[in-house]
Amino acid sequence: MPLTEPIVQLQHLQKHYVRKGMWRRDEVLRAVDGVSLFIKKGETLGLVGESGSGKSTTGQLAAGLIPTSTGTILFKGKDVTKVSGTEAKAMHKQIQYVFQDPYASLNPRHRIAELLEEPLRIHRIGNKADRKRMVMEMLERIGLNESYERMYTHELSGGQRQRIGIARSLMLNPEFLILDEPVSALDVSVQSQLLNVLKELQRHYSLTYLFISHDLNVVHYMSDRVAVMYLGKIVEIAEVSEVYEKPLHPYTQALVSAIPSENRHSRREKIILKGDIGSPLALSGGCAFQSRCMYVEDRCKREVPELKEARRGHSVSCHLV
Ligand code: SF4
C-alpha cells in the first residue's frame, strides 16, 4: 500500500540529442522533453506509450544510466545528478534497473550463484558464507529451488532468466526498481506468474516501482497510478481507475479504446489513430499530438498545452480539457 511520501521526483527532465541533419545543420531530437512526476514510497507508477514515446529513456534517466540534458532527479530529497563519490555509490545501490532482456545483462559464463553473488562481492557485503546464504534466500524468494544455483543462463527458460535478472537487481536491497518491459518478451501464462512474483517482492521488501510497458492490461494489473507518454512528454497522469475509466486526453482515449473489448474498462467505441507516432525530430510548434488528433484546432498548432490538473490528482495536457 503506497504511503504519501514521494520517494522519487523527476522535475522538468529533458534528454535532447543533437545530430547533423540536412545541409549539416544541427537537429535536436527531444527524446524526453520536460517530464515532471513523483512516485510515492511503496507505489507502482505505470509508464505507458508507444515505442518512441520516450518512456525507456525516462527510466534510464531516473536510474542514472544516462546523463540528463537538464532537469532534476530527486531520490529521497537528494539530487541524484549532483552527488558523487561514496554518496553516489550508496544512492545507486538503492536504485536498480531491470531490463526487458536479462540475457544481455547476465554473463553466460557465470553460474546463477555467481551472478547473484557478484553485486555483493563488488560492494564488499558479508563474507563468503553470508553471501552464499543471501543467494540461497533470494533464489527461494523468487520461486527457484537450490538446484538452480549451479546452472547457467542458457539452461533456463525466458521466465526463469527474468526471475534471475530481478533477483540480481534485489541483491543490494534497493528501495526503487525501474522495470523496463519486464514481461513483454514472455508468453502470457509466464507473464502472469512473473507479475505475481513482482507484486510479492514489492510487498516483502517494501519496494517502489516505475513500471514501463506498452501493454495496457499489464500496466492496469500492476499500477497504482499511470502516466501516459507521447513524444517525450507526459500527456496524462492519474490513478489507474481514472485513466482507464475516464481518460481525458484524446491519445489516452484512443489507447484505452484499443484494449480488447472483454477486458475494456471503458464503453467507448474503438478510436483508430491516424499514422504513427512520428519523429521527435519533426516537432513543430504547438501540441505534439496535433497530426493525429481528431479534435485539433488552430490553437493546438500554435501553443504547447501544459500538463494541468483537471480533476483532483488527474493531470492532462490538452487545450480542450
Ligand atoms: Fe488534440 Fe489539441 Fe488537445 Fe493536442 S491540444 S490533444 S491537438 S485537442
Coordinates of C-alpha atoms and ligand atoms in Angstrom, one line a residue, residues 249-251 286-297 299-301 303-305 317-321, ligand 1:
H249 CA -6.6 13.2 -23.3
P250 CA -7.5 12.2 -26.9
Y251 CA -4.4 10.0 -27.1
G286 CA 2.1 23.5 -30.6
C287 CA 0.7 20.2 -29.4
A288 CA 2.9 17.1 -30.3
F289 CA -0.3 15.1 -30.9
Q290 CA -1.8 17.5 -33.4
S291 CA -1.1 15.5 -36.6
R292 CA -3.2 12.5 -35.2
C293 CA -5.8 14.3 -33.1
M294 CA -9.4 14.3 -34.3
Y295 CA -10.2 17.4 -32.2
V296 CA -7.3 19.6 -33.4
E297 CA -8.0 23.3 -33.7
R299 CA -4.7 26.9 -31.1
C300 CA -3.3 23.4 -30.9
K301 CA -0.9 24.3 -33.8
E303 CA 0.5 26.7 -28.3
V304 CA 2.0 23.8 -26.5
P305 CA -0.6 22.6 -24.0
S317 CA -2.1 18.3 -21.3
C318 CA -4.8 19.3 -23.8
H319 CA -6.3 22.7 -24.6
L320 CA -9.8 21.2 -24.8
V321 CA -9.7 19.8 -21.2
Ligands
SF4_1 FE1 -5.7 17.4 -29.7 FE2 -5.4 20.0 -29.4 FE3 -5.7 18.5 -27.3 FE4 -3.5 18.4 -28.7 S1 -4.2 20.1 -27.5 S2 -4.6 16.7 -27.9 S3 -4.2 18.6 -30.8 S4 -7.2 18.9 -28.9

